[in-house]
Amino acid sequence: MNFIKVLSIKLVLFGIVMFVSGCSHKKAKDVTLEKYRSYNVLWDSPGMNELGSVPIGNGQIGANVWIQENGELVLLLSHTDSWDEAGRLVKLGIVRVQAFPEEVSLNTPFKQELDIVNGQLLVRLGNDEKFTSLKVWIDANNPVVHIETQGSDASECEVNLDLWRKENRQGSGADLIPFSDMGTFKYFNPKLFADEIVPESSEMDDLIWFHRNAESIYPVTLKGQELGGYLEKNKDPLLNRTFGALISGENMKREKNKLKSVTAQKNHHVSITCLTKVTHTKEEWINDIKSLDKEIQAKDLSDAYEEHCGWWHSFWKRSSIFISGNKEAEAVTAGYIHQRYQLAASGRGTMPVKFNGGIFTVGQSEGSFDPDYRRWGGAYWFQNNRHLYWPMLASGDQDLIMPFFDMYKNALELAKYRTQTYYGHEGAFFPETQYFWGTYSNTCFYYQQEKPAEGELLKSASFPNPNNPYMKNYWDNGIELSAMMLDYFDYTQDSCFAKEYLVPVASEIMTFFDQHWERKDGKIQYYPTHAVETYWGARNPSTIIGGLRYVLPRLVNLSETLTTKKMREQWGRTLTELIELPFDTIDGVRRIAPAQEYGKASNQENPSLYPVFPYALYGVGQPELELARNTYLTRRIKSNKCWYQDAIHAANVGFAEDAQEDVVAHFTNGDESMRYPYFWKAENDWVPDYDNGGSASTALQQMLIKSVGEKIIITPAWPKDWNVEFKLHAPQNTTVDGKIQDGKLVELKVLPESRKRDVIIWDENFLTE
């Protein structure tokens, strides 16, 4: 029986309000927040198990939360920085709180609300006379989970810890599938360590547990990739990394590995303080988390909650897209909002959100695997992860982009060292698949190799290139990263960012593309290269030529206060030494070619459309719109799920109906096994598949506004049967508020007002100035 009731746009917030503090009421008349509130998620029955969980988080700490029929609240806790000794992003543990005094039957009144406006879960069991209410929130400003209950009658509360990493053991080939670490267990067989629970004592009522990396795959990974010399001056990011939590409760005592109420009472408060830190000893980490918890407990709870709600309210007011007109329009609105909610709930840690589930995975659907499982393992995959971050520019969530940029900036020195070690020249490149510290995923270096002898590492047969044929000669991620950083600078005008991130990273990337290949007749020959993962051994692919022709002029035009004369001269020279973007003809139709020369396709991407997006050389408001449209219409791969970009490309060439159909497909692509409808289906990746929602978010934004140089084009691909109210960001710290009704733009507000002169309402007759 399906009890799910997802709140639609006209549904009214139900009254789980008896002990929620005043912040949500003080903001009740805010029109924007009221609109967002209508996309809260309501259920009238418990979630049963992890497949019925909902996500909450503060950007660093997360939890999949559900209520079981026995009245138990369950939290599957996670942390953005909980990397284990094998380089896997793993969970903290499961906490079970017996918060309800009775079981939840079909006859028991039950209401659950995922309140995205205030970043919390609210639950009410019972009727007006006899009830228990529950509030779970993860403080947006402090590393702590709060669980508050209120009842009509006094009851006891019990908290249990549930761990599954119970024994130290040696990893083996058998772990390759259940842990999916993409090669680590096949070649390294690292030791996997058990979690530890701090023994109880008469001096402590708290329950503390942790995982500590006593070993690390970092040194063997670097040595295996011929980068052992880098170990001499750089710290292992995994070794001694310790992560865990401290549970405490008001009027509660510890009994072995649980906390129990001292006496029955109407109100209960349980807090879970979480910490990830590299320490010399485990005792140091224990003292640190005790001090952290003491500091948090000293704060007034109601003040902390007020500030927590304030952060979420401020977040939602940054931007919005509310579409109406039919059921699909409302589904797209909900999908867009909940994608953004999940990234806000998990994207403010020191590490980027992983495309393959982030911190809200539950380890299900491919067998009886533990909660640490995720398909595609612990590495980041640039072509997937970028989709999470492109839409953050227009949504005004620039703070959420920074962990993505930080990862690559922090890996820059290793990337430069690798380039010099492998190829003997300057510059830097980033692999398509890399661990957060910057090395290739072990899969790429040891792909389909025989297991080496004991104590030895087998060098890739194609060293220094990776042996994985999809990754070999795949170089161009750094160009798109540079484009993203350039856009960030255009949006924010942050000169500090340009000096500390954009110029250092982009200059090294451009140096690599200047020095790595030979020249013929004065032109750089990018061969052998890949055109994304699809065309192997291509010559001068559009992904590189288009990317460099998009990025280099923008770098050259940066203020001379941000760059050096040497940089500008090199960038200008490289630009003159590029071949023209390759074109070809199919059935008499001229289009952008995938590359100057290319062979058979080995994957499902359309590299010929990269000069449309992410490199905006062609499309609406730019020269040769017909060329861009012909390229789109003759594309080889057509798909509107997962990381595919059809929706984005359709929006950029002004095909409103195609873009509309595709964003609907993306934002209704929830995994059928999951009760929360915005945990996107795995398709090629894992649940929740965040690049599915990210690709659609970029497309939806670009259906509404597109920036071309100084110009802001409104409604480049907006369908006539959808009404919309929106607020989005544009370059030069600009915001655009608009309303489209019955196919007409009826309201438009642009701030600062000086940017109004740059606005163009899209008309098919307008191609370029």
JSON list of N, CA, C and O in Angstrom, two decimals, residues 123-142:
[
{"chain": "A", "resi": 123, "resn": "VAL", "atom": "N", "xyz": [7.35, 15.49, 12.87]},
{"chain": "A", "resi": 123, "resn": "VAL", "atom": "CA", "xyz": [6.49, 14.30, 12.92]},
{"chain": "A", "resi": 123, "resn": "VAL", "atom": "C", "xyz": [5.52, 14.44, 14.08]},
{"chain": "A", "resi": 123, "resn": "VAL", "atom": "O", "xyz": [5.89, 14.94, 15.15]},
{"chain": "A", "resi": 124, "resn": "ARG", "atom": "N", "xyz": [4.29, 14.01, 13.85]},
{"chain": "A", "resi": 124, "resn": "ARG", "atom": "CA", "xyz": [3.29, 14.02, 14.93]},
{"chain": "A", "resi": 124, "resn": "ARG", "atom": "C", "xyz": [2.54, 12.69, 14.91]},
{"chain": "A", "resi": 124, "resn": "ARG", "atom": "O", "xyz": [2.04, 12.27, 13.87]},
{"chain": "A", "resi": 125, "resn": "LEU", "atom": "N", "xyz": [2.48, 12.06, 16.06]},
{"chain": "A", "resi": 125, "resn": "LEU", "atom": "CA", "xyz": [1.76, 10.81, 16.22]},
{"chain": "A", "resi": 125, "resn": "LEU", "atom": "C", "xyz": [0.66, 11.02, 17.25]},
{"chain": "A", "resi": 125, "resn": "LEU", "atom": "O", "xyz": [0.91, 11.52, 18.34]},
{"chain": "A", "resi": 126, "resn": "GLY", "atom": "N", "xyz": [-0.58, 10.67, 16.87]},
{"chain": "A", "resi": 126, "resn": "GLY", "atom": "CA", "xyz": [-1.68, 10.75, 17.82]},
{"chain": "A", "resi": 126, "resn": "GLY", "atom": "C", "xyz": [-2.68, 11.83, 17.45]},
{"chain": "A", "resi": 126, "resn": "GLY", "atom": "O", "xyz": [-2.67, 12.38, 16.34]},
{"chain": "A", "resi": 127, "resn": "ASN", "atom": "N", "xyz": [-3.57, 12.12, 18.41]},
{"chain": "A", "resi": 127, "resn": "ASN", "atom": "CA", "xyz": [-4.61, 13.13, 18.19]},
{"chain": "A", "resi": 127, "resn": "ASN", "atom": "C", "xyz": [-4.40, 14.31, 19.14]},
{"chain": "A", "resi": 127, "resn": "ASN", "atom": "O", "xyz": [-3.37, 14.41, 19.80]},
{"chain": "A", "resi": 128, "resn": "ASP", "atom": "N", "xyz": [-5.39, 15.19, 19.21]},
{"chain": "A", "resi": 128, "resn": "ASP", "atom": "CA", "xyz": [-5.22, 16.40, 20.01]},
{"chain": "A", "resi": 128, "resn": "ASP", "atom": "C", "xyz": [-5.07, 16.10, 21.49]},
{"chain": "A", "resi": 128, "resn": "ASP", "atom": "O", "xyz": [-4.39, 16.83, 22.22]},
{"chain": "A", "resi": 129, "resn": "GLU", "atom": "N", "xyz": [-5.73, 15.02, 21.97]},
{"chain": "A", "resi": 129, "resn": "GLU", "atom": "CA", "xyz": [-5.69, 14.71, 23.39]},
{"chain": "A", "resi": 129, "resn": "GLU", "atom": "C", "xyz": [-4.44, 13.94, 23.78]},
{"chain": "A", "resi": 129, "resn": "GLU", "atom": "O", "xyz": [-3.86, 14.13, 24.84]},
{"chain": "A", "resi": 130, "resn": "LYS", "atom": "N", "xyz": [-4.03, 13.02, 22.91]},
{"chain": "A", "resi": 130, "resn": "LYS", "atom": "CA", "xyz": [-2.90, 12.15, 23.23]},
{"chain": "A", "resi": 130, "resn": "LYS", "atom": "C", "xyz": [-1.96, 12.12, 22.03]},
{"chain": "A", "resi": 130, "resn": "LYS", "atom": "O", "xyz": [-2.31, 11.59, 20.98]},
{"chain": "A", "resi": 131, "resn": "PHE", "atom": "N", "xyz": [-0.79, 12.72, 22.18]},
{"chain": "A", "resi": 131, "resn": "PHE", "atom": "CA", "xyz": [0.09, 12.87, 21.03]},
{"chain": "A", "resi": 131, "resn": "PHE", "atom": "C", "xyz": [1.55, 12.87, 21.46]},
{"chain": "A", "resi": 131, "resn": "PHE", "atom": "O", "xyz": [1.88, 13.08, 22.63]},
{"chain": "A", "resi": 132, "resn": "THR", "atom": "N", "xyz": [2.42, 12.64, 20.49]},
{"chain": "A", "resi": 132, "resn": "THR", "atom": "CA", "xyz": [3.85, 12.89, 20.61]},
{"chain": "A", "resi": 132, "resn": "THR", "atom": "C", "xyz": [4.30, 13.59, 19.35]},
{"chain": "A", "resi": 132, "resn": "THR", "atom": "O", "xyz": [3.99, 13.15, 18.24]},
{"chain": "A", "resi": 133, "resn": "SER", "atom": "N", "xyz": [5.00, 14.71, 19.51]},
{"chain": "A", "resi": 133, "resn": "SER", "atom": "CA", "xyz": [5.53, 15.45, 18.37]},
{"chain": "A", "resi": 133, "resn": "SER", "atom": "C", "xyz": [7.06, 15.38, 18.40]},
{"chain": "A", "resi": 133, "resn": "SER", "atom": "O", "xyz": [7.68, 15.33, 19.46]},
{"chain": "A", "resi": 134, "resn": "LEU", "atom": "N", "xyz": [7.63, 15.41, 17.21]},
{"chain": "A", "resi": 134, "resn": "LEU", "atom": "CA", "xyz": [9.07, 15.20, 17.06]},
{"chain": "A", "resi": 134, "resn": "LEU", "atom": "C", "xyz": [9.62, 16.23, 16.08]},
{"chain": "A", "resi": 134, "resn": "LEU", "atom": "O", "xyz": [9.01, 16.52, 15.05]},
{"chain": "A", "resi": 135, "resn": "LYS", "atom": "N", "xyz": [10.76, 16.78, 16.40]},
{"chain": "A", "resi": 135, "resn": "LYS", "atom": "CA", "xyz": [11.45, 17.71, 15.51]},
{"chain": "A", "resi": 135, "resn": "LYS", "atom": "C", "xyz": [12.92, 17.29, 15.41]},
{"chain": "A", "resi": 135, "resn": "LYS", "atom": "O", "xyz": [13.60, 17.13, 16.42]},
{"chain": "A", "resi": 136, "resn": "VAL", "atom": "N", "xyz": [13.40, 17.11, 14.17]},
{"chain": "A", "resi": 136, "resn": "VAL", "atom": "CA", "xyz": [14.80, 16.76, 13.93]},
{"chain": "A", "resi": 136, "resn": "VAL", "atom": "C", "xyz": [15.40, 17.83, 13.03]},
{"chain": "A", "resi": 136, "resn": "VAL", "atom": "O", "xyz": [14.87, 18.11, 11.94]},
{"chain": "A", "resi": 137, "resn": "TRP", "atom": "N", "xyz": [16.50, 18.43, 13.46]},
{"chain": "A", "resi": 137, "resn": "TRP", "atom": "CA", "xyz": [17.16, 19.44, 12.64]},
{"chain": "A", "resi": 137, "resn": "TRP", "atom": "C", "xyz": [18.66, 19.37, 12.87]},
{"chain": "A", "resi": 137, "resn": "TRP", "atom": "O", "xyz": [19.13, 19.04, 13.95]},
{"chain": "A", "resi": 138, "resn": "ILE", "atom": "N", "xyz": [19.40, 19.63, 11.81]},
{"chain": "A", "resi": 138, "resn": "ILE", "atom": "CA", "xyz": [20.87, 19.66, 11.88]},
{"chain": "A", "resi": 138, "resn": "ILE", "atom": "C", "xyz": [21.29, 21.11, 11.76]},
{"chain": "A", "resi": 138, "resn": "ILE", "atom": "O", "xyz": [21.09, 21.74, 10.73]},
{"chain": "A", "resi": 139, "resn": "ASP", "atom": "N", "xyz": [21.81, 21.64, 12.82]},
{"chain": "A", "resi": 139, "resn": "ASP", "atom": "CA", "xyz": [22.09, 23.07, 12.96]},
{"chain": "A", "resi": 139, "resn": "ASP", "atom": "C", "xyz": [22.90, 23.58, 11.77]},
{"chain": "A", "resi": 139, "resn": "ASP", "atom": "O", "xyz": [24.01, 23.11, 11.50]},
{"chain": "A", "resi": 140, "resn": "ALA", "atom": "N", "xyz": [22.34, 24.56, 11.06]},
{"chain": "A", "resi": 140, "resn": "ALA", "atom": "CA", "xyz": [22.99, 25.12, 9.88]},
{"chain": "A", "resi": 140, "resn": "ALA", "atom": "C", "xyz": [24.30, 25.82, 10.21]},
{"chain": "A", "resi": 140, "resn": "ALA", "atom": "O", "xyz": [25.12, 26.05, 9.32]},
{"chain": "A", "resi": 141, "resn": "ASN", "atom": "N", "xyz": [24.52, 26.14, 11.49]},
{"chain": "A", "resi": 141, "resn": "ASN", "atom": "CA", "xyz": [25.69, 26.92, 11.88]},
{"chain": "A", "resi": 141, "resn": "ASN", "atom": "C", "xyz": [26.63, 26.19, 12.84]},
{"chain": "A", "resi": 141, "resn": "ASN", "atom": "O", "xyz": [27.69, 26.73, 13.18]},
{"chain": "A", "resi": 142, "resn": "ASN", "atom": "N", "xyz": [26.26, 24.97, 13.23]},
{"chain": "A", "resi": 142, "resn": "ASN", "atom": "CA", "xyz": [27.08, 24.21, 14.17]},
{"chain": "A", "resi": 142, "resn": "ASN", "atom": "C", "xyz": [26.99, 22.72, 13.82]},
{"chain": "A", "resi": 142, "resn": "ASN", "atom": "O", "xyz": [25.96, 22.26, 13.34]}
]
